[in-house]
Amino acid sequence: MRSALPIATVVVVIFAIWTAAVVPMNIHLTADLAGRQDIAVTPETPRERQEVGAISLALQNTSIWGMTYTLDRPNLPSPHQVAAELYKSVFTVAPTSRRSLIYHAWVTLSATLLGFLIGAAAGILLAVGIVYNRTMDKAVMPWAITSQTIPILALAPMVIVMLGSIGVQGLLPKAIISAYLSFFPVVVGMVKGLRSPDHMQLDLLHTYNASGPQAFWKLRLPGSMPYLFASLKIGISASLVGAIVGELPTGARAGFGARMLVGDQYGQPILTWAALFGAAITAALLVAAISLIERKTLGRMGMRMAA
Amino acid sequence: MTAPVISASSLDLTFQTNDGPVHALSDVNLDIGKGDFVSFIGPSGCGKTTFLRCIAGLETQTGGTLSVNGMSPDAARRARAYGYVFQAAGLYPWRTLEGNIRLPLEIMGFSEDEKKARVKRVLELVELAGFEKKFPWQLSGGMQQRASIARALAFDAEILLMDEPFGALDEIVRDHLNEQLLALWARTGKTIAFVTHSITEAVYLSTKIVVMSPRPGRITDVIESPLPKERPLDIRDDPTFIDIAHRVREGLRLGHADD
Amino acid sequence: MTAWIIALAIGALGWWINARLAHGASSDSRTVSLAIPVIFGVTIIAMWQVLVTMLDVSAVILPAPSAIASRFVNSIPILFADFVQTIIKGALTGFIIGMVAAFVVAVIADRSPFLTKGILPVGSFMAALPIVGTAPIFVKWYGSDWESKAAVVAVMVFFPILVNTVAGLRDTTAMQRDLMRTYAADYWTTLFKLRLPAALPFIFNGLKIATTLALIGAIVAEFFGSPTVGMGFRISTSVGQLAMDMVWAEIVVAALAGSSFYGAIALLEKRVTFWHPSQR
C-alpha cells in the first residue's frame, strides 16, 4: 500500500485539528468550572468572560488547558473521551444491555440490512424491466433519475407515522425507509450496467442466434456487475442513513439515532459523539463488506471495478 | 559557419525505473545550425523523443553538455526560445481555435492588439483563416494538428520542436501537411527539429537526417541531404531521394542487428 | 371493489397510451419523451385519488392528492416562509460555505501530491458516512436557527465537492502539462489556464451530488431543533398533529426545490462545460 502513509498523515492532521480545537471550544465552560473551584482565572467573573473570545480566553488561561480535555459535559469532547466511551459501551457491557453500543448498532443494522435487501432486490428487478420494456423505460426511468435530486429522506417521519397508524411498528417502518433510499441508486446503476455491453458484443450474440434469456445471462448480467456493485455501495450507506433518520422523529428507544437523541436531550455530548462514531464505523464496515464481495466476484469474473 | 543553435556533446541520460536503470541516451554528439530542418528517425526506444525533450528542457541529461541558443535548455525554455508540437494536437476543448492560439500569448503577456495580429497571421500561415470561432472538436484531425502548429508558431520562437506531429494522421493528410510544413519552413526560416518514424517523411522534409537506434539510445548515422530546398511531392520518385532513403533504411537495419 | 376496478382501469388506460406512444413512430421526439413520464405520473395520481376517496382511506394514513393540492394552495405563505428558512438560509448558505471551503482545501492540497494521495481516499470515506448525524452537535453549538443548519450542510457537501475537485485537478494529461512547461508557465497560470477548466466536469459532478445532500441536511437538521418555521420543523410538527396533507405539501416543496436546485446546477454545467464529450 503506497498510499498508506499519505492516508495516515491526513488522518493524523484531522485528529490534531480536533485535539487543538478542544481547548478553545471548551475554554468558557472550563473557566466557569475552575472559577467555582477557586482556581485563578482571568477575567474573574463569568460575565466578563462572555465578552472575551474563545481563543484569547484560552491564551490568557494556559494553566487550565488540561481541564478542557476532561470535562464531563464538554462542548467538544476530546478524541480520548470519545474513544473511552466507545470502548466502555462496546467492550465492558454485555451486548444485550441497553447501555451497550453493540445492542443499539444491531437495532439499526438489522433495519438497514433488511431494508437494503428489499431495496436492492426491487431495484434490480425494476432495472431489468426498464431495460427490456420500452414503455417502462420511457415512463419510469425519468422518475427514477429525478428521484435522486429530491430529498426523499424528508419522507422518513411520515412513513413511520403512516405505518404506525395502520399498526406496523418496530423494525419494518425503518426498513422501508432504508429500502426506498437504496432502491433508486440501484435502479439507476443497474440500468446503466445492463446497457453497458456495446453493439459489437450484442451483434456477436445475434450471429450465434442467441435467445433473449441467453443474452441476458451470458452478456448483460455479467456486464452489469461492476455498475451494480458501485451502486450497492452507495445504496448501503444510504440505507444506514435512512435507518438512523427513521429513529429520530419517533422517539425510538434503541438504535444509533435514538442514542444520539438521548445524548443530545440529556446533555451528554460524549454519548452523542460515541454514537456518531459507532455509526461511522458501521457505515465503513458495510461499505468494506460490499467492496470485499465486489473484489471477490469481479476477480473471479476477471473484471475491473467501475470508476 | 555560424555557431550552432543547438549543440550536444557526449550527452547521456539514464532513467531510474522500477526495473533498474534505463540508458535512454548514450554519447550523443550533434550540432544543429540556424535554419536547419533536422529529422530524428529510429525504432521506438531509440531516444529520439527523449532527445527532443532534453532540448526542450522537459528532461535533464545525466551527463555531457547540451546548449540551446548558447544557454542551458532550461534557461532557453524560460526565455521561450522554442515552440513545441506534440504527437497529439492537445488543443483545449473549452477554447475556440483562436482561444487556443492565444493561450501562449496570454501566458507570455502580449498586448491585446499584438495577440489579435499574431493569431490572424499564424492562422493564415497554416491555412486555417476563417476557422477562428470553431472549437477543436468540430474540426478534423489534420486541421487540429495544423492549429497546434499555429499555436507553436504564434510567439515567434526561432526553434520549432516537433515530436511525431503527423504520426496519428492517415497518409493522404500527412502528405498534404508535409508539403505545407516545407512551405512554412521556407517562408519563416525557422530551425526545425522533427521526430518521426517514417523514412519517407524524414527524407522528404529534412536537410539533415539523424538515424538513431535503441539500447542504449544513440546516433548511428547523420545524413546531410543533397536534395534542393524546393521539393515537390514527386521528388520522392527521384533517384537521389531513393538513395538517401536506402541509406536511412540501412542505418536502421544496422541498429537492429545488434539485438 | 368498484374502487379497485376503476383504479385498475385508469392504470391500464394510462399504460396503454404510454405503450402506444413508446412504440410509436415519433417515440424519440422531445415532446413524446416528456409526455410519457408525465402521463405515467398523472395516472398514478389519478389511481391514488380514486382509491383514497372511494375507499374512504383515513387522511392520517394517506391524504388524497386533491387534499394535498388544496392544502398547498391554502398554505402558500407558510410554505414560502418555510422554504426561505430551510432552503435559502440553511441549505444555500451552507452549500456555498462548504463549496468554497472545499475549493480552498483542494487547491492547497493540490500543491502536494503526497497530501492529494491521502485526501482522496479519506475524503471518499467521509463522504459515505452518515454526516447528517452531526446535526444535534451543531444545533447545540450554533443554536436552533438557520446557522446550525448551514453548518451541517457545509460539512455534508464539503467532502463530495473536495474529492471531485481534487480528482479533477489531477485529470490532465502529461502532454498538456508539458505544453505549459514549454511556455515556462508558473503554477498559478497552469492552474487557471489548464487545470481548473479541465477539472470543471468533475467539479460539477460533485456539486450535483451536493445539491441533494444540502437539502437533506437542512431539513433533517431541523428535526433536532429549530425555530417555529422551516420545512423540517413543519414536517415533524405536522406529523405529530397527524396533519398529513401538510407533510405532503412540504414534500412537494422539497421535491420542487430539489429538482430546481439540481436543474440550475446542471444548466450551468451545460453552459460551462459545453465542450466535454458528455455534454455535446
Short mmCIF file of N, CA, C and O in Angstrom, two decimals, chain A residues 2-3 5-7 9-11 14 25 73-76 133-136 138-140 142-143 146 148-155 157-158 161-162 165-166 237 240-241 244-245 248-249 257 260-261 264 269 272-273 276 279-281 283-284 287, chain C residues 15 18-19 22-24 27-28 33 36-38 40-41 60-62 114-115 117-119 121-122 125-126 128-134 136-137 140-141 211-212 215-216 219-220 223-224 235-236 239 242 244 247-248 251 254-255 258-259 262:
data_model
loop_
_atom_site.label_atom_id
_atom_site.label_comp_id
_atom_site.label_asym_id
_atom_site.label_seq_id
_atom_site.Cartn_x
_atom_site.Cartn_y
_atom_site.Cartn_z
N ARG A 2 0.97 1.87 -1.19
CA ARG A 2 1.80 3.05 -1.29
C ARG A 2 1.12 4.27 -0.70
O ARG A 2 1.76 5.23 -0.34
N SER A 3 -0.22 4.23 -0.62
CA SER A 3 -0.91 5.42 -0.14
C SER A 3 -1.17 5.35 1.37
O SER A 3 -1.83 6.22 1.91
N LEU A 5 0.84 5.79 3.92
CA LEU A 5 1.45 6.90 4.65
C LEU A 5 0.69 8.21 4.43
O LEU A 5 0.39 8.91 5.40
N PRO A 6 0.36 8.57 3.17
CA PRO A 6 -0.44 9.78 2.98
C PRO A 6 -1.77 9.72 3.72
O PRO A 6 -2.17 10.71 4.36
N ILE A 7 -2.44 8.56 3.70
CA ILE A 7 -3.72 8.46 4.39
C ILE A 7 -3.52 8.68 5.88
O ILE A 7 -4.23 9.45 6.51
N THR A 9 -1.22 10.29 7.33
CA THR A 9 -0.91 11.70 7.58
C THR A 9 -2.18 12.54 7.64
O THR A 9 -2.36 13.35 8.55
N VAL A 10 -3.05 12.34 6.65
CA VAL A 10 -4.29 13.13 6.63
C VAL A 10 -5.12 12.86 7.88
O VAL A 10 -5.65 13.79 8.51
N VAL A 11 -5.20 11.57 8.27
CA VAL A 11 -5.98 11.23 9.46
C VAL A 11 -5.36 11.89 10.70
O VAL A 11 -6.07 12.47 11.53
N ILE A 14 -6.25 15.51 10.79
CA ILE A 14 -7.63 15.74 11.22
C ILE A 14 -7.74 15.62 12.74
O ILE A 14 -8.33 16.48 13.42
N MET A 25 -12.87 25.48 22.22
CA MET A 25 -14.29 25.14 22.25
C MET A 25 -14.80 25.00 23.69
O MET A 25 -15.96 25.27 23.98
N ARG A 73 -19.26 17.32 30.60
CA ARG A 73 -20.21 17.69 29.55
C ARG A 73 -19.60 18.76 28.67
O ARG A 73 -20.04 19.91 28.67
N PRO A 74 -18.60 18.37 27.90
CA PRO A 74 -17.89 19.36 27.09
C PRO A 74 -18.70 19.78 25.87
O PRO A 74 -19.64 19.09 25.47
N ASN A 75 -18.36 20.95 25.36
CA ASN A 75 -18.91 21.35 24.07
C ASN A 75 -18.40 20.42 22.99
O ASN A 75 -19.14 19.96 22.14
N LEU A 76 -17.08 20.21 23.04
CA LEU A 76 -16.42 19.32 22.09
C LEU A 76 -15.60 18.32 22.90
O LEU A 76 -14.62 18.69 23.53
N ASN A 133 -38.39 -3.46 -21.28
CA ASN A 133 -39.70 -2.96 -21.67
C ASN A 133 -39.60 -1.47 -22.00
O ASN A 133 -39.32 -0.64 -21.15
N ARG A 134 -39.83 -1.17 -23.26
CA ARG A 134 -39.64 0.18 -23.74
C ARG A 134 -40.60 1.17 -23.05
O ARG A 134 -40.21 2.29 -22.70
N THR A 135 -41.83 0.75 -22.82
CA THR A 135 -42.80 1.63 -22.17
C THR A 135 -42.33 1.98 -20.77
O THR A 135 -42.38 3.13 -20.33
N MET A 136 -41.85 0.94 -20.05
CA MET A 136 -41.39 1.15 -18.70
C MET A 136 -40.18 2.10 -18.70
O MET A 136 -40.09 3.00 -17.86
N LYS A 138 -39.41 4.41 -20.85
CA LYS A 138 -39.81 5.79 -21.15
C LYS A 138 -40.60 6.41 -20.01
O LYS A 138 -40.52 7.62 -19.77
N ALA A 139 -41.40 5.59 -19.31
CA ALA A 139 -42.30 6.14 -18.30
C ALA A 139 -41.64 6.26 -16.94
O ALA A 139 -41.84 7.23 -16.22
N VAL A 140 -40.86 5.25 -16.56
CA VAL A 140 -40.38 5.16 -15.17
C VAL A 140 -38.98 5.74 -15.01
O VAL A 140 -38.67 6.38 -14.00
N PRO A 142 -37.30 8.33 -16.23
CA PRO A 142 -37.15 9.75 -15.87
C PRO A 142 -37.47 10.00 -14.39
O PRO A 142 -36.80 10.80 -13.73
N TRP A 143 -38.46 9.29 -13.86
CA TRP A 143 -38.80 9.47 -12.45
C TRP A 143 -37.70 8.93 -11.54
O TRP A 143 -37.39 9.52 -10.50
N THR A 146 -35.05 11.58 -11.60
CA THR A 146 -35.46 12.77 -10.85
C THR A 146 -35.45 12.51 -9.35
O THR A 146 -35.09 13.38 -8.56
N GLN A 148 -33.47 11.11 -7.61
CA GLN A 148 -32.17 11.29 -6.98
C GLN A 148 -31.88 12.75 -6.67
O GLN A 148 -30.93 13.05 -5.95
N THR A 149 -32.67 13.66 -7.25
CA THR A 149 -32.43 15.07 -6.98
C THR A 149 -33.35 15.57 -5.85
O THR A 149 -33.30 16.72 -5.48
N ILE A 150 -34.19 14.67 -5.34
CA ILE A 150 -35.19 15.07 -4.35
C ILE A 150 -34.76 14.56 -2.97
O ILE A 150 -34.30 13.43 -2.85
N PRO A 151 -34.89 15.39 -1.95
CA PRO A 151 -34.51 14.92 -0.60
C PRO A 151 -35.56 13.96 -0.05
O PRO A 151 -36.31 14.31 0.85
N ILE A 152 -35.62 12.73 -0.60
CA ILE A 152 -36.68 11.81 -0.18
C ILE A 152 -36.52 11.38 1.27
O ILE A 152 -37.45 10.84 1.85
N LEU A 153 -35.35 11.66 1.84
CA LEU A 153 -35.17 11.34 3.25
C LEU A 153 -36.20 12.08 4.12
O LEU A 153 -36.58 11.61 5.19
N ALA A 154 -36.67 13.23 3.61
CA ALA A 154 -37.65 14.01 4.36
C ALA A 154 -38.96 13.25 4.55
O ALA A 154 -39.77 13.59 5.41
N LEU A 155 -39.16 12.22 3.75
CA LEU A 155 -40.38 11.42 3.89
C LEU A 155 -40.35 10.56 5.16
O LEU A 155 -41.38 10.08 5.60
N PRO A 157 -40.14 10.68 8.51
CA PRO A 157 -41.07 10.72 9.65
C PRO A 157 -42.48 10.33 9.26
O PRO A 157 -43.19 9.66 10.03
N MET A 158 -42.87 10.72 8.02
CA MET A 158 -44.22 10.43 7.61
C MET A 158 -44.44 8.93 7.42
O MET A 158 -45.49 8.40 7.81
N VAL A 161 -45.01 7.32 10.79
CA VAL A 161 -46.34 7.57 11.37
C VAL A 161 -47.42 6.87 10.57
O VAL A 161 -48.34 6.25 11.11
N MET A 162 -47.28 6.94 9.24
CA MET A 162 -48.27 6.32 8.37
C MET A 162 -48.37 4.82 8.67
O MET A 162 -49.46 4.29 8.87
N SER A 165 -49.85 4.13 12.12
CA SER A 165 -51.29 4.26 12.27
C SER A 165 -52.03 3.06 11.67
O SER A 165 -53.19 2.85 11.97
N ILE A 166 -51.37 2.27 10.81
CA ILE A 166 -52.03 1.04 10.39
C ILE A 166 -51.44 -0.17 11.12
O ILE A 166 -51.59 -1.30 10.69
N SER A 237 -24.89 2.70 2.16
CA SER A 237 -24.69 3.81 3.10
C SER A 237 -25.95 4.67 3.17
O SER A 237 -26.28 5.20 4.23
N LEU A 240 -28.25 2.98 5.64
CA LEU A 240 -27.90 3.22 7.04
C LEU A 240 -28.37 4.60 7.48
O LEU A 240 -28.99 4.76 8.55
N VAL A 241 -28.12 5.61 6.64
CA VAL A 241 -28.60 6.95 6.97
C VAL A 241 -30.11 6.93 7.13
O VAL A 241 -30.66 7.51 8.07
N ILE A 244 -31.10 5.42 10.49
CA ILE A 244 -30.80 6.33 11.60
C ILE A 244 -31.81 7.46 11.65
O ILE A 244 -32.38 7.77 12.70
N VAL A 245 -32.07 8.08 10.50
CA VAL A 245 -33.03 9.18 10.48
C VAL A 245 -34.42 8.68 10.83
O VAL A 245 -35.20 9.38 11.48
N LEU A 248 -35.16 9.00 14.44
CA LEU A 248 -35.13 10.31 15.09
C LEU A 248 -36.49 10.85 15.52
O LEU A 248 -36.69 11.17 16.68
N PRO A 249 -37.45 10.98 14.59
CA PRO A 249 -38.64 11.74 14.95
C PRO A 249 -39.64 10.94 15.74
O PRO A 249 -40.66 11.45 16.17
N GLY A 257 -29.69 6.33 16.13
CA GLY A 257 -30.41 7.59 16.11
C GLY A 257 -30.94 7.92 17.49
O GLY A 257 -30.81 9.05 17.98
N MET A 260 -28.13 9.03 19.75
CA MET A 260 -27.73 10.42 19.51
C MET A 260 -28.70 11.39 20.16
O MET A 260 -28.32 12.38 20.77
N LEU A 261 -29.98 11.06 20.03
CA LEU A 261 -31.02 11.92 20.57
C LEU A 261 -30.94 11.97 22.09
O LEU A 261 -31.04 13.03 22.70
N ASP A 264 -28.17 14.04 23.21
CA ASP A 264 -28.49 15.44 22.97
C ASP A 264 -29.43 15.97 24.04
O ASP A 264 -29.21 17.03 24.63
N PRO A 269 -22.99 15.01 25.68
CA PRO A 269 -22.44 15.06 24.31
C PRO A 269 -21.51 13.89 24.01
O PRO A 269 -21.43 13.49 22.85
N THR A 272 -23.49 11.23 22.39
CA THR A 272 -23.82 11.55 21.01
C THR A 272 -22.64 11.27 20.10
O THR A 272 -22.78 10.66 19.05
N TRP A 273 -21.48 11.74 20.54
CA TRP A 273 -20.28 11.56 19.71
C TRP A 273 -19.94 10.09 19.54
O TRP A 273 -19.56 9.65 18.46
N LEU A 276 -22.23 8.64 17.10
CA LEU A 276 -21.87 9.11 15.77
C LEU A 276 -20.70 8.29 15.21
O LEU A 276 -20.72 7.84 14.06
N ALA A 279 -21.81 4.85 14.36
CA ALA A 279 -22.49 4.82 13.07
C ALA A 279 -21.49 4.90 11.92
O ALA A 279 -21.62 4.20 10.92
N ALA A 280 -20.46 5.76 12.10
CA ALA A 280 -19.45 5.91 11.05
C ALA A 280 -18.71 4.60 10.84
O ALA A 280 -18.49 4.17 9.70
N ILE A 281 -18.34 3.95 11.95
CA ILE A 281 -17.62 2.68 11.83
C ILE A 281 -18.51 1.64 11.16
O ILE A 281 -18.07 0.88 10.29
N ALA A 283 -20.94 2.19 9.05
CA ALA A 283 -21.02 2.51 7.61
C ALA A 283 -19.77 2.02 6.90
O ALA A 283 -19.85 1.41 5.82
N ALA A 284 -18.62 2.27 7.52
CA ALA A 284 -17.37 1.86 6.89
C ALA A 284 -17.32 0.34 6.72
O ALA A 284 -16.93 -0.17 5.68
N VAL A 287 -19.70 -0.76 3.85
CA VAL A 287 -19.13 -0.49 2.52
C VAL A 287 -17.96 -1.42 2.26
O VAL A 287 -17.80 -1.96 1.16
N TRP C 15 -51.31 3.09 -19.08
CA TRP C 15 -50.24 2.24 -19.60
C TRP C 15 -50.40 2.01 -21.10
O TRP C 15 -49.42 2.03 -21.85
N ASN C 18 -49.31 5.04 -22.99
CA ASN C 18 -47.84 5.12 -22.99
C ASN C 18 -47.21 4.08 -23.90
O ASN C 18 -46.23 4.36 -24.59
N ALA C 19 -47.79 2.87 -23.89
CA ALA C 19 -47.22 1.82 -24.72
C ALA C 19 -47.35 2.22 -26.19
O ALA C 19 -46.42 2.04 -26.98
N ALA C 22 -44.77 4.94 -26.75
CA ALA C 22 -43.38 4.47 -26.68
C ALA C 22 -43.01 3.65 -27.90
O ALA C 22 -41.85 3.63 -28.31
N HIS C 23 -43.99 2.97 -28.49
CA HIS C 23 -43.68 2.16 -29.66
C HIS C 23 -44.06 2.87 -30.94
O HIS C 23 -43.96 2.29 -32.03
N GLY C 24 -44.54 4.10 -30.81
CA GLY C 24 -44.96 4.87 -31.99
C GLY C 24 -43.76 5.36 -32.78
O GLY C 24 -42.61 5.22 -32.39
N SER C 27 -41.46 8.22 -31.12
CA SER C 27 -41.27 7.99 -29.68
C SER C 27 -40.00 8.65 -29.15
O SER C 27 -39.85 8.82 -27.96
N ASP C 28 -39.06 9.01 -30.02
CA ASP C 28 -37.83 9.62 -29.52
C ASP C 28 -37.85 11.14 -29.59
O ASP C 28 -36.87 11.78 -29.21
N SER C 33 -41.05 12.12 -25.42
CA SER C 33 -40.20 11.70 -24.30
C SER C 33 -40.60 12.38 -23.01
O SER C 33 -40.41 11.85 -21.92
N ILE C 36 -44.55 10.99 -21.97
CA ILE C 36 -44.73 9.65 -21.40
C ILE C 36 -44.58 9.63 -19.87
O ILE C 36 -45.49 9.17 -19.17
N PRO C 37 -43.47 10.17 -19.32
CA PRO C 37 -43.40 10.18 -17.85
C PRO C 37 -44.49 11.02 -17.20
O PRO C 37 -44.97 10.69 -16.12
N VAL C 38 -44.90 12.11 -17.89
CA VAL C 38 -45.96 12.95 -17.32
C VAL C 38 -47.26 12.15 -17.25
O VAL C 38 -47.95 12.13 -16.22
N PHE C 40 -47.54 8.98 -17.09
CA PHE C 40 -47.34 7.97 -16.05
C PHE C 40 -47.63 8.58 -14.67
O PHE C 40 -48.37 8.01 -13.86
N GLY C 41 -47.07 9.77 -14.44
CA GLY C 41 -47.29 10.44 -13.15
C GLY C 41 -48.76 10.74 -12.93
O GLY C 41 -49.31 10.48 -11.85
N VAL C 60 -55.15 10.34 7.84
CA VAL C 60 -53.95 10.15 8.65
C VAL C 60 -53.00 9.18 7.96
O VAL C 60 -51.78 9.28 8.06
N ILE C 61 -53.58 8.24 7.24
CA ILE C 61 -52.73 7.29 6.54
C ILE C 61 -52.25 7.88 5.22
O ILE C 61 -51.06 7.99 4.97
N LEU C 62 -53.18 8.27 4.39
CA LEU C 62 -52.79 8.79 3.09
C LEU C 62 -53.85 9.79 2.61
O LEU C 62 -54.96 9.39 2.29
N PHE C 114 1.62 14.27 -2.21
CA PHE C 114 1.53 13.43 -1.02
C PHE C 114 0.17 13.62 -0.34
O PHE C 114 -0.56 12.67 -0.07
N LEU C 115 -0.18 14.90 -0.10
CA LEU C 115 -1.47 15.19 0.55
C LEU C 115 -2.63 14.71 -0.32
O LEU C 115 -3.60 14.16 0.18
N LYS C 117 -2.80 12.26 -2.33
CA LYS C 117 -2.94 10.82 -2.24
C LYS C 117 -3.65 10.42 -0.95
O LYS C 117 -4.35 9.42 -0.91
N GLY C 118 -3.45 11.21 0.10
CA GLY C 118 -4.13 10.91 1.35
C GLY C 118 -5.56 11.41 1.37
O GLY C 118 -6.46 10.75 1.89
N ILE C 119 -5.78 12.60 0.77
CA ILE C 119 -7.09 13.23 0.86
C ILE C 119 -8.14 12.48 0.04
O ILE C 119 -9.29 12.35 0.46
N PRO C 121 -8.68 9.12 -0.70
CA PRO C 121 -9.39 8.02 -0.03
C PRO C 121 -10.10 8.46 1.26
O PRO C 121 -11.23 8.04 1.51
N VAL C 122 -9.45 9.32 2.04
CA VAL C 122 -10.09 9.75 3.30
C VAL C 122 -11.37 10.53 2.98
O VAL C 122 -12.41 10.33 3.60
N PHE C 125 -14.13 8.27 1.86
CA PHE C 125 -14.63 7.55 3.03
C PHE C 125 -15.59 8.45 3.82
O PHE C 125 -16.71 8.05 4.14
N MET C 126 -15.16 9.69 4.07
CA MET C 126 -16.01 10.62 4.83
C MET C 126 -17.33 10.88 4.11
O MET C 126 -18.37 11.03 4.73
N ALA C 128 -19.07 8.92 2.49
CA ALA C 128 -20.01 7.81 2.62
C ALA C 128 -20.58 7.70 4.03
O ALA C 128 -21.44 6.87 4.29
N LEU C 129 -20.11 8.55 4.95
CA LEU C 129 -20.57 8.43 6.35
C LEU C 129 -21.89 9.17 6.56
O LEU C 129 -22.21 10.11 5.84
N PRO C 130 -22.65 8.75 7.58
CA PRO C 130 -23.90 9.44 7.90
C PRO C 130 -23.63 10.77 8.63
O PRO C 130 -23.89 10.90 9.81
N ILE C 131 -23.11 11.75 7.88
CA ILE C 131 -22.72 13.02 8.49
C ILE C 131 -23.92 13.78 9.02
O ILE C 131 -23.81 14.58 9.94
N VAL C 132 -25.10 13.48 8.47
CA VAL C 132 -26.30 14.18 8.92
C VAL C 132 -26.50 13.96 10.43
O VAL C 132 -27.12 14.78 11.11
N GLY C 133 -25.89 12.89 10.95
CA GLY C 133 -25.97 12.63 12.38
C GLY C 133 -25.27 13.67 13.24
O GLY C 133 -25.48 13.72 14.46
N THR C 134 -24.45 14.53 12.63
CA THR C 134 -23.80 15.58 13.43
C THR C 134 -24.77 16.72 13.75
O THR C 134 -24.42 17.63 14.49
N PRO C 136 -27.36 17.18 15.78
CA PRO C 136 -27.58 17.62 17.17
C PRO C 136 -26.38 18.39 17.72
O PRO C 136 -26.57 19.34 18.50
N ILE C 137 -25.19 18.01 17.30
CA ILE C 137 -23.99 18.70 17.80
C ILE C 137 -23.98 20.15 17.32
O ILE C 137 -23.76 21.09 18.10
N LYS C 140 -26.49 22.32 19.00
CA LYS C 140 -26.05 22.71 20.33
C LYS C 140 -25.04 23.86 20.24
O LYS C 140 -25.06 24.78 21.06
N TRP C 141 -24.17 23.81 19.25
CA TRP C 141 -23.13 24.83 19.14
C TRP C 141 -23.65 26.17 18.62
O TRP C 141 -23.31 27.22 19.13
N THR C 211 -26.06 19.05 -4.16
CA THR C 211 -27.35 19.77 -4.06
C THR C 211 -28.35 18.96 -3.24
O THR C 211 -28.99 19.50 -2.34
N THR C 212 -28.46 17.66 -3.54
CA THR C 212 -29.42 16.84 -2.81
C THR C 212 -29.02 16.74 -1.34
O THR C 212 -29.87 16.85 -0.45
N LEU C 215 -30.06 19.78 0.73
CA LEU C 215 -31.47 19.82 1.12
C LEU C 215 -31.76 18.84 2.24
O LEU C 215 -32.46 19.15 3.22
N ILE C 216 -31.20 17.62 2.11
CA ILE C 216 -31.40 16.62 3.16
C ILE C 216 -30.88 17.16 4.49
O ILE C 216 -31.57 17.11 5.51
N ILE C 219 -33.10 19.96 6.00
CA ILE C 219 -34.41 19.51 6.50
C ILE C 219 -34.23 18.63 7.74
O ILE C 219 -34.86 18.85 8.78
N VAL C 220 -33.35 17.65 7.64
CA VAL C 220 -33.20 16.70 8.74
C VAL C 220 -32.65 17.38 10.00
O VAL C 220 -33.06 17.07 11.11
N PHE C 223 -35.11 18.54 12.48
CA PHE C 223 -35.75 17.58 13.38
C PHE C 223 -35.13 17.66 14.78
O PHE C 223 -35.70 17.22 15.75
N PHE C 224 -33.91 18.19 14.87
CA PHE C 224 -33.20 18.25 16.14
C PHE C 224 -33.38 19.57 16.86
O PHE C 224 -32.76 19.80 17.89
N ILE C 235 -42.63 19.58 8.99
CA ILE C 235 -42.87 18.15 8.79
C ILE C 235 -43.00 17.44 10.13
O ILE C 235 -43.95 16.71 10.39
N SER C 236 -42.04 17.71 11.05
CA SER C 236 -42.11 16.94 12.30
C SER C 236 -43.30 17.35 13.16
O SER C 236 -43.93 16.49 13.77
N VAL C 239 -46.51 15.95 11.50
CA VAL C 239 -46.59 14.51 11.75
C VAL C 239 -47.18 14.28 13.14
O VAL C 239 -48.05 13.45 13.34
N LEU C 242 -50.76 14.76 13.14
CA LEU C 242 -51.39 13.89 12.15
C LEU C 242 -51.97 14.68 10.97
O LEU C 242 -52.94 14.27 10.35
N MET C 244 -51.34 15.09 7.79
CA MET C 244 -50.53 14.52 6.73
C MET C 244 -50.56 15.35 5.46
O MET C 244 -49.62 15.33 4.67
N VAL C 247 -47.78 17.66 5.62
CA VAL C 247 -46.50 16.98 5.40
C VAL C 247 -46.27 16.78 3.91
O VAL C 247 -45.19 17.06 3.37
N TRP C 248 -47.31 16.30 3.24
CA TRP C 248 -47.17 16.06 1.79
C TRP C 248 -46.92 17.37 1.05
O TRP C 248 -46.14 17.40 0.09
N ILE C 251 -43.45 18.12 1.30
CA ILE C 251 -42.64 17.22 0.47
C ILE C 251 -42.67 17.67 -0.99
O ILE C 251 -41.67 17.61 -1.70
N ALA C 254 -40.25 20.36 -1.16
CA ALA C 254 -38.89 19.82 -1.15
C ALA C 254 -38.52 19.25 -2.51
O ALA C 254 -37.41 19.45 -3.01
N ALA C 255 -39.48 18.54 -3.13
CA ALA C 255 -39.21 17.95 -4.44
C ALA C 255 -38.97 19.04 -5.48
O ALA C 255 -38.04 18.96 -6.27
N GLY C 258 -35.66 20.70 -4.70
CA GLY C 258 -34.55 19.81 -5.02
C GLY C 258 -34.30 19.73 -6.50
O GLY C 258 -33.18 19.91 -6.97
N SER C 259 -35.38 19.51 -7.28
CA SER C 259 -35.12 19.35 -8.70
C SER C 259 -34.76 20.67 -9.36
O SER C 259 -33.98 20.68 -10.32
N TYR C 262 -31.03 21.27 -8.47
CA TYR C 262 -30.22 20.38 -9.29
C TYR C 262 -30.23 20.83 -10.74
O TYR C 262 -29.20 20.89 -11.41
#
